[in-house]
Structure formats: structure tokens, C-alpha cells
PDB file of C-alpha atoms in Angstrom:
ATOM      1  CA  UNK A   1     183.797  50.030 134.505  1.00  0.00           C
ATOM      2  CA  UNK A   2     184.980  47.799 131.673  1.00  0.00           C
ATOM      3  CA  UNK A   3     184.032  44.155 131.226  1.00  0.00           C
ATOM      4  CA  UNK A   4     184.892  41.455 128.718  1.00  0.00           C
ATOM      5  CA  UNK A   5     182.031  38.981 128.829  1.00  0.00           C
ATOM      6  CA  UNK A   6     182.461  35.502 127.365  1.00  0.00           C
ATOM      7  CA  UNK A   7     179.585  34.625 125.048  1.00  0.00           C
ATOM      8  CA  UNK A   8     181.168  31.581 123.401  1.00  0.00           C
ATOM      9  CA  UNK A   9     184.233  29.532 124.372  1.00  0.00           C
ATOM     10  CA  UNK A  10     186.501  31.670 122.188  1.00  0.00           C
ATOM     11  CA  UNK A  11     184.510  34.920 121.948  1.00  0.00           C
ATOM     12  CA  UNK A  12     184.400  37.781 124.461  1.00  0.00           C
ATOM     13  CA  UNK A  13     182.252  40.894 124.173  1.00  0.00           C
ATOM     14  CA  UNK A  14     183.465  44.280 125.391  1.00  0.00           C
ATOM     15  CA  UNK A  15     181.117  46.224 127.639  1.00  0.00           C
ATOM     16  CA  UNK A  16     181.607  49.732 129.022  1.00  0.00           C
ATOM     17  CA  UNK A  17     179.405  50.089 132.120  1.00  0.00           C
ATOM     18  CA  UNK A  18     179.192  53.802 132.899  1.00  0.00           C
ATOM     19  CA  UNK A  19     177.775  54.866 136.274  1.00  0.00           C
ATOM     20  CA  UNK A  20     176.976  51.344 137.569  1.00  0.00           C
ATOM     21  CA  UNK A  21     175.137  52.827 140.561  1.00  0.00           C
ATOM     22  CA  UNK A  22     172.731  54.813 138.374  1.00  0.00           C
ATOM     23  CA  UNK A  23     169.044  54.590 139.199  1.00  0.00           C
ATOM     24  CA  UNK A  24     167.827  53.450 135.755  1.00  0.00           C
ATOM     25  CA  UNK A  25     169.747  51.458 133.152  1.00  0.00           C
ATOM     26  CA  UNK A  26     169.956  51.895 129.384  1.00  0.00           C
ATOM     27  CA  UNK A  27     171.828  49.265 127.367  1.00  0.00           C
ATOM     28  CA  UNK A  28     172.948  50.732 124.035  1.00  0.00           C
ATOM     29  CA  UNK A  29     173.458  48.564 120.936  1.00  0.00           C
ATOM     30  CA  UNK A  30     175.356  50.427 118.220  1.00  0.00           C
ATOM     31  CA  UNK A  31     174.811  50.377 114.499  1.00  0.00           C
ATOM     32  CA  UNK A  32     176.995  49.163 111.650  1.00  0.00           C
ATOM     33  CA  UNK A  33     179.916  49.655 111.270  1.00  0.00           C
ATOM     34  CA  UNK A  34     180.680  51.628 114.436  1.00  0.00           C
ATOM     35  CA  UNK A  35     180.890  50.650 118.119  1.00  0.00           C
ATOM     36  CA  UNK A  36     179.575  51.789 121.496  1.00  0.00           C
ATOM     37  CA  UNK A  37     181.569  55.028 121.321  1.00  0.00           C
ATOM     38  CA  UNK A  38     179.061  56.430 118.840  1.00  0.00           C
ATOM     39  CA  UNK A  39     176.794  57.121 121.833  1.00  0.00           C
ATOM     40  CA  UNK A  40     179.237  59.354 123.709  1.00  0.00           C
ATOM     41  CA  UNK A  41     176.923  62.334 123.183  1.00  0.00           C
ATOM     42  CA  UNK A  42     174.265  60.378 125.047  1.00  0.00           C
ATOM     43  CA  UNK A  43     176.558  59.239 127.864  1.00  0.00           C
ATOM     44  CA  UNK A  44     177.712  62.817 128.470  1.00  0.00           C
ATOM     45  CA  UNK A  45     174.175  64.034 129.129  1.00  0.00           C
ATOM     46  CA  UNK A  46     172.386  60.998 130.529  1.00  0.00           C
ATOM     47  CA  UNK A  47     174.967  59.943 133.112  1.00  0.00           C
ATOM     48  CA  UNK A  48     174.846  63.294 134.977  1.00  0.00           C
ATOM     49  CA  UNK A  49     171.059  62.856 135.054  1.00  0.00           C
ATOM     50  CA  UNK A  50     171.548  59.667 137.065  1.00  0.00           C
ATOM     51  CA  UNK A  51     171.268  57.031 134.349  1.00  0.00           C
ATOM     52  CA  UNK A  52     173.432  53.957 134.170  1.00  0.00           C
ATOM     53  CA  UNK A  53     174.568  53.763 130.552  1.00  0.00           C
ATOM     54  CA  UNK A  54     175.977  50.489 129.266  1.00  0.00           C
ATOM     55  CA  UNK A  55     177.576  50.401 125.843  1.00  0.00           C
ATOM     56  CA  UNK A  56     178.479  47.038 124.343  1.00  0.00           C
ATOM     57  CA  UNK A  57     180.494  46.433 121.207  1.00  0.00           C
ATOM     58  CA  UNK A  58     178.919  43.776 119.033  1.00  0.00           C
ATOM     59  CA  UNK A  59     181.205  40.928 118.079  1.00  0.00           C
ATOM     60  CA  UNK A  60     183.492  41.980 115.270  1.00  0.00           C
ATOM     61  CA  UNK A  61     183.366  45.660 116.259  1.00  0.00           C
ATOM     62  CA  UNK A  62     185.237  47.993 118.579  1.00  0.00           C
ATOM     63  CA  UNK A  63     187.013  46.232 121.433  1.00  0.00           C
ATOM     64  CA  UNK A  64     185.081  42.959 121.178  1.00  0.00           C
ATOM     65  CA  UNK A  65     186.603  39.793 119.778  1.00  0.00           C
ATOM     66  CA  UNK A  66     186.364  39.449 116.029  1.00  0.00           C
ATOM     67  CA  UNK A  67     185.608  35.835 115.104  1.00  0.00           C
ATOM     68  CA  UNK A  68     185.116  34.835 111.508  1.00  0.00           C
ATOM     69  CA  UNK A  69     181.502  33.792 112.047  1.00  0.00           C
ATOM     70  CA  UNK A  70     178.433  34.475 114.146  1.00  0.00           C
ATOM     71  CA  UNK A  71     177.003  37.577 112.461  1.00  0.00           C
ATOM     72  CA  UNK A  72     173.411  36.500 111.955  1.00  0.00           C
ATOM     73  CA  UNK A  73     170.816  38.288 114.052  1.00  0.00           C
ATOM     74  CA  UNK A  74     170.126  35.213 116.180  1.00  0.00           C
ATOM     75  CA  UNK A  75     173.729  34.919 117.344  1.00  0.00           C
ATOM     76  CA  UNK A  76     174.051  38.665 117.864  1.00  0.00           C
ATOM     77  CA  UNK A  77     170.853  38.588 119.948  1.00  0.00           C
ATOM     78  CA  UNK A  78     172.243  35.670 121.947  1.00  0.00           C
ATOM     79  CA  UNK A  79     175.314  37.804 122.706  1.00  0.00           C
ATOM     80  CA  UNK A  80     173.008  40.437 124.229  1.00  0.00           C
ATOM     81  CA  UNK A  81     171.389  37.715 126.341  1.00  0.00           C
ATOM     82  CA  UNK A  82     174.820  36.711 127.637  1.00  0.00           C
ATOM     83  CA  UNK A  83     175.657  40.303 128.551  1.00  0.00           C
ATOM     84  CA  UNK A  84     172.332  40.875 130.322  1.00  0.00           C
ATOM     85  CA  UNK A  85     172.746  37.628 132.207  1.00  0.00           C
ATOM     86  CA  UNK A  86     176.376  38.212 133.174  1.00  0.00           C
ATOM     87  CA  UNK A  87     175.648  41.695 134.520  1.00  0.00           C
ATOM     88  CA  UNK A  88     172.429  40.610 136.209  1.00  0.00           C
ATOM     89  CA  UNK A  89     170.432  43.332 134.472  1.00  0.00           C
ATOM     90  CA  UNK A  90     166.722  43.728 135.197  1.00  0.00           C
ATOM     91  CA  UNK A  91     164.077  46.293 134.318  1.00  0.00           C
ATOM     92  CA  UNK A  92     166.297  48.000 131.731  1.00  0.00           C
ATOM     93  CA  UNK A  93     165.692  50.032 128.598  1.00  0.00           C
ATOM     94  CA  UNK A  94     167.252  48.309 125.591  1.00  0.00           C
ATOM     95  CA  UNK A  95     168.172  50.814 122.900  1.00  0.00           C
ATOM     96  CA  UNK A  96     169.466  50.013 119.432  1.00  0.00           C
ATOM     97  CA  UNK A  97     170.552  52.124 116.473  1.00  0.00           C
ATOM     98  CA  UNK A  98     170.183  50.905 112.883  1.00  0.00           C
ATOM     99  CA  UNK A  99     171.406  47.285 112.756  1.00  0.00           C
ATOM    100  CA  UNK A 100     171.638  47.429 116.527  1.00  0.00           C
ATOM    101  CA  UNK A 101     167.929  48.168 116.543  1.00  0.00           C
ATOM    102  CA  UNK A 102     167.290  45.128 114.381  1.00  0.00           C
ATOM    103  CA  UNK A 103     169.303  42.933 116.740  1.00  0.00           C
ATOM    104  CA  UNK A 104     167.422  44.428 119.704  1.00  0.00           C
ATOM    105  CA  UNK A 105     164.103  43.513 118.070  1.00  0.00           C
ATOM    106  CA  UNK A 106     165.343  39.981 117.444  1.00  0.00           C
ATOM    107  CA  UNK A 107     166.438  39.806 121.081  1.00  0.00           C
ATOM    108  CA  UNK A 108     162.971  40.776 122.287  1.00  0.00           C
ATOM    109  CA  UNK A 109     161.342  38.094 120.152  1.00  0.00           C
ATOM    110  CA  UNK A 110     163.936  35.347 120.596  1.00  0.00           C
ATOM    111  CA  UNK A 111     164.513  35.790 124.340  1.00  0.00           C
ATOM    112  CA  UNK A 112     161.052  37.037 125.327  1.00  0.00           C
ATOM    113  CA  UNK A 113     162.544  40.378 126.308  1.00  0.00           C
ATOM    114  CA  UNK A 114     164.439  38.887 129.251  1.00  0.00           C
ATOM    115  CA  UNK A 115     165.480  41.670 131.658  1.00  0.00           C
ATOM    116  CA  UNK A 116     164.001  44.404 129.445  1.00  0.00           C
ATOM    117  CA  UNK A 117     161.046  46.558 130.486  1.00  0.00           C
ATOM    118  CA  UNK A 118     161.274  49.132 127.664  1.00  0.00           C
ATOM    119  CA  UNK A 119     162.593  49.110 124.090  1.00  0.00           C
ATOM    120  CA  UNK A 120     163.948  52.128 122.202  1.00  0.00           C
ATOM    121  CA  UNK A 121     164.645  52.003 118.468  1.00  0.00           C
ATOM    122  CA  UNK A 122     166.816  54.660 116.820  1.00  0.00           C
ATOM    123  CA  UNK A 123     166.763  54.728 113.002  1.00  0.00           C
ATOM    124  CA  UNK A 124     166.312  50.988 113.238  1.00  0.00           C
ATOM    125  CA  UNK A 125     166.916  48.660 110.294  1.00  0.00           C
ATOM    126  CA  UNK A 126     163.521  47.072 110.917  1.00  0.00           C
ATOM    127  CA  UNK A 127     161.600  45.226 109.587  1.00  0.00           C
ATOM    128  CA  UNK A 128     163.866  44.927 106.522  1.00  0.00           C
ATOM    129  CA  UNK A 129     166.793  46.924 105.180  1.00  0.00           C
ATOM    130  CA  UNK A 130     165.944  45.970 101.601  1.00  0.00           C
ATOM    131  CA  UNK A 131     162.763  45.959  99.556  1.00  0.00           C
ATOM    132  CA  UNK A 132     160.847  42.699  99.610  1.00  0.00           C
ATOM    133  CA  UNK A 133     157.562  41.475  98.108  1.00  0.00           C
ATOM    134  CA  UNK A 134     154.831  43.514  99.772  1.00  0.00           C
ATOM    135  CA  UNK A 135     157.399  45.838 101.372  1.00  0.00           C
ATOM    136  CA  UNK A 136     158.689  48.449  98.902  1.00  0.00           C
ATOM    137  CA  UNK A 137     160.142  50.802 101.512  1.00  0.00           C
ATOM    138  CA  UNK A 138     163.714  49.612 101.950  1.00  0.00           C
ATOM    139  CA  UNK A 139     166.745  50.212  99.808  1.00  0.00           C
ATOM    140  CA  UNK A 140     167.493  47.947  96.869  1.00  0.00           C
ATOM    141  CA  UNK A 141     169.350  44.663  97.034  1.00  0.00           C
ATOM    142  CA  UNK A 142     171.716  46.089  94.433  1.00  0.00           C
ATOM    143  CA  UNK A 143     172.634  48.999  96.715  1.00  0.00           C
ATOM    144  CA  UNK A 144     173.630  46.610  99.506  1.00  0.00           C
ATOM    145  CA  UNK A 145     175.571  44.423  97.096  1.00  0.00           C
ATOM    146  CA  UNK A 146     177.464  47.539  96.025  1.00  0.00           C
ATOM    147  CA  UNK A 147     178.376  48.270  99.666  1.00  0.00           C
ATOM    148  CA  UNK A 148     179.623  44.715 100.073  1.00  0.00           C
ATOM    149  CA  UNK A 149     181.719  44.901  96.914  1.00  0.00           C
ATOM    150  CA  UNK A 150     183.068  48.312  97.906  1.00  0.00           C
ATOM    151  CA  UNK A 151     184.154  46.859 101.252  1.00  0.00           C
ATOM    152  CA  UNK A 152     186.077  44.131  99.448  1.00  0.00           C
ATOM    153  CA  UNK A 153     187.629  46.665  97.067  1.00  0.00           C
ATOM    154  CA  UNK A 154     188.396  49.695  99.253  1.00  0.00           C
ATOM    155  CA  UNK A 155     186.974  49.616 102.769  1.00  0.00           C
ATOM    156  CA  UNK A 156     188.243  53.084 103.786  1.00  0.00           C
ATOM    157  CA  UNK A 157     186.549  54.667 100.761  1.00  0.00           C
ATOM    158  CA  UNK A 158     183.337  52.760 101.471  1.00  0.00           C
ATOM    159  CA  UNK A 159     183.364  54.055 105.056  1.00  0.00           C
ATOM    160  CA  UNK A 160     184.063  57.582 103.870  1.00  0.00           C
ATOM    161  CA  UNK A 161     181.189  57.466 101.376  1.00  0.00           C
ATOM    162  CA  UNK A 162     178.840  56.012 103.999  1.00  0.00           C
ATOM    163  CA  UNK A 163     179.751  58.811 106.384  1.00  0.00           C
ATOM    164  CA  UNK A 164     178.823  61.347 103.731  1.00  0.00           C
ATOM    165  CA  UNK A 165     175.144  60.276 103.797  1.00  0.00           C
ATOM    166  CA  UNK A 166     174.943  59.440 107.506  1.00  0.00           C
ATOM    167  CA  UNK A 167     174.215  62.857 109.006  1.00  0.00           C
ATOM    168  CA  UNK A 168     171.693  65.453 107.879  1.00  0.00           C
ATOM    169  CA  UNK A 169     173.446  68.372 109.490  1.00  0.00           C
ATOM    170  CA  UNK A 170     176.950  69.276 108.340  1.00  0.00           C
ATOM    171  CA  UNK A 171     179.517  67.896 110.771  1.00  0.00           C
ATOM    172  CA  UNK A 172     183.026  69.209 111.300  1.00  0.00           C
ATOM    173  CA  UNK A 173     185.944  67.531 109.566  1.00  0.00           C
ATOM    174  CA  UNK A 174     187.440  66.388 112.901  1.00  0.00           C
ATOM    175  CA  UNK A 175     184.088  64.818 113.847  1.00  0.00           C
ATOM    176  CA  UNK A 176     183.872  63.148 110.449  1.00  0.00           C
ATOM    177  CA  UNK A 177     187.395  61.795 110.902  1.00  0.00           C
ATOM    178  CA  UNK A 178     186.508  60.432 114.350  1.00  0.00           C
ATOM    179  CA  UNK A 179     183.366  58.721 113.073  1.00  0.00           C
ATOM    180  CA  UNK A 180     185.347  57.254 110.185  1.00  0.00           C
ATOM    181  CA  UNK A 181     187.835  55.752 112.646  1.00  0.00           C
ATOM    182  CA  UNK A 182     185.033  53.992 114.517  1.00  0.00           C
ATOM    183  CA  UNK A 183     184.268  52.064 111.339  1.00  0.00           C
ATOM    184  CA  UNK A 184     187.909  51.191 110.792  1.00  0.00           C
ATOM    185  CA  UNK A 185     188.064  49.608 114.267  1.00  0.00           C
ATOM    186  CA  UNK A 186     185.762  46.850 113.025  1.00  0.00           C
ATOM    187  CA  UNK A 187     187.163  43.799 111.288  1.00  0.00           C
ATOM    188  CA  UNK A 188     186.730  43.818 107.540  1.00  0.00           C
ATOM    189  CA  UNK A 189     185.100  40.380 107.640  1.00  0.00           C
ATOM    190  CA  UNK A 190     182.532  41.405 110.254  1.00  0.00           C
ATOM    191  CA  UNK A 191     181.745  44.548 108.248  1.00  0.00           C
ATOM    192  CA  UNK A 192     181.071  42.342 105.228  1.00  0.00           C
ATOM    193  CA  UNK A 193     179.223  39.627 107.165  1.00  0.00           C
ATOM    194  CA  UNK A 194     176.667  41.986 108.689  1.00  0.00           C
ATOM    195  CA  UNK A 195     176.155  43.621 105.279  1.00  0.00           C
ATOM    196  CA  UNK A 196     175.366  40.194 103.862  1.00  0.00           C
ATOM    197  CA  UNK A 197     172.986  39.534 106.760  1.00  0.00           C
ATOM    198  CA  UNK A 198     170.893  42.523 105.640  1.00  0.00           C
ATOM    199  CA  UNK A 199     170.060  40.600 102.475  1.00  0.00           C
ATOM    200  CA  UNK A 200     168.778  37.586 104.418  1.00  0.00           C
ATOM    201  CA  UNK A 201     167.334  38.924 107.662  1.00  0.00           C
ATOM    202  CA  UNK A 202     163.821  40.257 108.088  1.00  0.00           C
ATOM    203  CA  UNK A 203     161.847  40.989 111.244  1.00  0.00           C
ATOM    204  CA  UNK A 204     158.208  41.126 110.175  1.00  0.00           C
ATOM    205  CA  UNK A 205     157.293  38.218 112.461  1.00  0.00           C
ATOM    206  CA  UNK A 206     159.349  39.572 115.369  1.00  0.00           C
ATOM    207  CA  UNK A 207     157.438  42.857 115.739  1.00  0.00           C
ATOM    208  CA  UNK A 208     154.142  41.430 117.076  1.00  0.00           C
ATOM    209  CA  UNK A 209     156.074  39.518 119.741  1.00  0.00           C
ATOM    210  CA  UNK A 210     157.302  42.681 121.439  1.00  0.00           C
ATOM    211  CA  UNK A 211     155.293  43.135 124.621  1.00  0.00           C
ATOM    212  CA  UNK A 212     156.954  46.167 126.248  1.00  0.00           C
ATOM    213  CA  UNK A 213     156.476  49.915 125.695  1.00  0.00           C
ATOM    214  CA  UNK A 214     158.542  50.933 122.675  1.00  0.00           C
ATOM    215  CA  UNK A 215     159.924  54.319 121.663  1.00  0.00           C
ATOM    216  CA  UNK A 216     160.702  54.811 117.972  1.00  0.00           C
ATOM    217  CA  UNK A 217     162.965  57.746 117.087  1.00  0.00           C
ATOM    218  CA  UNK A 218     163.689  58.225 113.382  1.00  0.00           C
ATOM    219  CA  UNK A 219     165.058  60.975 111.171  1.00  0.00           C
ATOM    220  CA  UNK A 220     162.738  62.136 108.413  1.00  0.00           C
ATOM    221  CA  UNK A 221     165.747  62.606 106.103  1.00  0.00           C
ATOM    222  CA  UNK A 222     167.331  59.207 106.794  1.00  0.00           C
ATOM    223  CA  UNK A 223     169.094  58.025 103.622  1.00  0.00           C
ATOM    224  CA  UNK A 224     170.079  54.632 105.058  1.00  0.00           C
ATOM    225  CA  UNK A 225     166.931  53.351 106.787  1.00  0.00           C
ATOM    226  CA  UNK A 226     164.168  55.315 105.146  1.00  0.00           C
ATOM    227  CA  UNK A 227     161.459  56.872 107.319  1.00  0.00           C
ATOM    228  CA  UNK A 228     158.701  54.463 106.146  1.00  0.00           C
ATOM    229  CA  UNK A 229     160.591  51.747 108.063  1.00  0.00           C
ATOM    230  CA  UNK A 230     159.758  53.641 111.262  1.00  0.00           C
ATOM    231  CA  UNK A 231     156.097  53.786 110.283  1.00  0.00           C
ATOM    232  CA  UNK A 232     156.134  50.019 109.682  1.00  0.00           C
ATOM    233  CA  UNK A 233     157.693  49.518 113.129  1.00  0.00           C
ATOM    234  CA  UNK A 234     155.009  51.659 114.724  1.00  0.00           C
ATOM    235  CA  UNK A 235     152.289  49.719 112.961  1.00  0.00           C
ATOM    236  CA  UNK A 236     153.790  46.358 113.882  1.00  0.00           C
ATOM    237  CA  UNK A 237     154.607  46.957 117.566  1.00  0.00           C
ATOM    238  CA  UNK A 238     151.750  47.302 120.014  1.00  0.00           C
ATOM    239  CA  UNK A 239     152.178  50.043 122.601  1.00  0.00           C
ATOM    240  CA  UNK A 240     154.729  51.946 120.509  1.00  0.00           C
ATOM    241  CA  UNK A 241     155.241  55.675 120.065  1.00  0.00           C
ATOM    242  CA  UNK A 242     156.862  57.154 116.946  1.00  0.00           C
ATOM    243  CA  UNK A 243     158.613  60.514 117.191  1.00  0.00           C
ATOM    244  CA  UNK A 244     159.860  61.909 113.862  1.00  0.00           C
ATOM    245  CA  UNK A 245     163.046  63.966 113.859  1.00  0.00           C
ATOM    246  CA  UNK A 246     162.456  66.671 111.283  1.00  0.00           C
ATOM    247  CA  UNK A 247     166.087  67.824 111.075  1.00  0.00           C
ATOM    248  CA  UNK A 248     167.869  64.479 111.193  1.00  0.00           C
ATOM    249  CA  UNK A 249     169.255  61.845 108.904  1.00  0.00           C
ATOM    250  CA  UNK A 250     170.483  58.420 109.982  1.00  0.00           C
ATOM    251  CA  UNK A 251     172.654  59.925 112.703  1.00  0.00           C
ATOM    252  CA  UNK A 252     169.820  61.482 114.698  1.00  0.00           C
ATOM    253  CA  UNK A 253     171.692  60.783 117.949  1.00  0.00           C
ATOM    254  CA  UNK A 254     174.035  63.596 116.872  1.00  0.00           C
ATOM    255  CA  UNK A 255     171.968  65.602 114.368  1.00  0.00           C
ATOM    256  CA  UNK A 256     169.420  66.482 117.056  1.00  0.00           C
ATOM    257  CA  UNK A 257     171.192  65.197 120.134  1.00  0.00           C
ATOM    258  CA  UNK A 258     169.419  67.473 122.633  1.00  0.00           C
ATOM    259  CA  UNK A 259     165.984  66.362 121.453  1.00  0.00           C
ATOM    260  CA  UNK A 260     167.188  62.756 121.229  1.00  0.00           C
ATOM    261  CA  UNK A 261     168.527  62.764 124.778  1.00  0.00           C
ATOM    262  CA  UNK A 262     165.417  64.470 126.137  1.00  0.00           C
ATOM    263  CA  UNK A 263     163.044  61.968 124.558  1.00  0.00           C
ATOM    264  CA  UNK A 264     165.151  58.992 125.605  1.00  0.00           C
ATOM    265  CA  UNK A 265     165.571  60.232 129.177  1.00  0.00           C
ATOM    266  CA  UNK A 266     161.832  60.811 129.541  1.00  0.00           C
ATOM    267  CA  UNK A 267     161.074  57.356 128.195  1.00  0.00           C
ATOM    268  CA  UNK A 268     163.665  55.467 130.267  1.00  0.00           C
ATOM    269  CA  UNK A 269     162.581  56.945 133.632  1.00  0.00           C
TER     270      UNK A 269
END
């Protein structure tokens, strides 16, 4: 079931509500620069198990509206609040990949976890994408600035290069082409705006405010959000469990999809 949920007077968010009568609900928040379709290998296994899987496209991505502004984590978290409210969701698992994980963490802190009973973080860009004083574990500011400049100069090449480091296991060329197209469906300005947000946003103060059980899944070979970020999440979130994925990069939802789906299904019961 498809929905377009109004989150601002001129902004609607696309939501794909799969198996609305499922017994337990997982709301998936995708990473940059893809959209909810990146989780199709979760939907295909979890829905037959009885789960209600809801995939939303963040503003600027996929089928959602693409305004010129509103790409800070606060606004993106407010969009999640609008979706949860509009669908009347309660007692759900909120799952976020990469930047989607960062926005999910901000949601939990900013909206006191409204409607959410469990949080799942997948290769999350938390607590900071870049290195900061006292936190040497992220990538460099220069690396992010290079991504931003590359998006201005040649967005298809930037997306291609990003795809090359995304997965640990070799993917087929057709799969690579499909994943590349997900990035192209985003607006160029939203792709740039979220990249710029990485330089400003940090979530160190958000982590202690998470009060629900939290599952942290992270690839040991992640070249985008390095594994020490997961360890910092585990240290900062009470009642959290960290499960390393020994044969995964940033795309652990595909690299080790059977293990990923098993761990998520067990957690979301």
C-alpha cells in the first residue's frame, strides 16, 4: 500500500507500507543517496515471516518530494514523526542504515522515541561521520568535501565511485547498475545537502537519551562508516547489543543478507 504523507505544506513523503496486517512492524529509513528500495532483500524475507515492513523515502530521495531545503537531521527526524503519526504506528522497530541510522537516533532523542519500542542501527553514521576533537574514528572532513565537489562536478561518476566501496562482497554488474540508479533517483541538491549536513551534525548527546533496546549491526570492513563508530554507539546507548558482520562492508544488508535478516527478525519479534 502506497502513501504520500504531507509533512510540510508543500512537502509530501512517499511511504511503501508492505503487509499492513503484519503482526510486528519495522519502519526502515534508508541511507544516502538511495531510497527505500535498497531494503528489498529484507522485504522479500521478512514479509513472508509475518512482519509489516514500511519503507519511507526521505525528502529529496526516491518518490518523495524534493524541496530545496530541510536536510538537517532535525527536519528529517520531524518527517519520521509525521509518518509515524499519520499511520498511527505504535510499538514498532525503527531501523536505519547509515545516514538513516543517524536520523533515527535523532528521532529517538528529539521525539522521545514516540511510537518506537525498539531501535535497530545498520552501519549507522553515528555519532559522527567525520573525525572531531576527541573522536578520531570517522573519515576526514576533506574526504566529505571531495564527495560534495564530485557531486557538483559529475554526480554519476561520484555515485559510481561510491558504489565501488559500498559492498565487501563482489556484486554482479546488473546489481551494481540497479544500485547506481537508486542514487540517481535523488535530487542533486538533496544529495549535496545531506553531504554537507555530515560536516555539521553530530549525535554524541543523542545517544544517552535512547531508552529502548537497540540492535547495532555493522560490517567489520565498512569503508564508509568505520567499525569503531559501531563500538562508540554500543558504548553510548544503554541496553544495546552490537553484532559485528565479519564478511560485510557498508552494504551489510546485502553482503550478509541472510544473517542480517535473521538477526533483525529475532530482534523485532
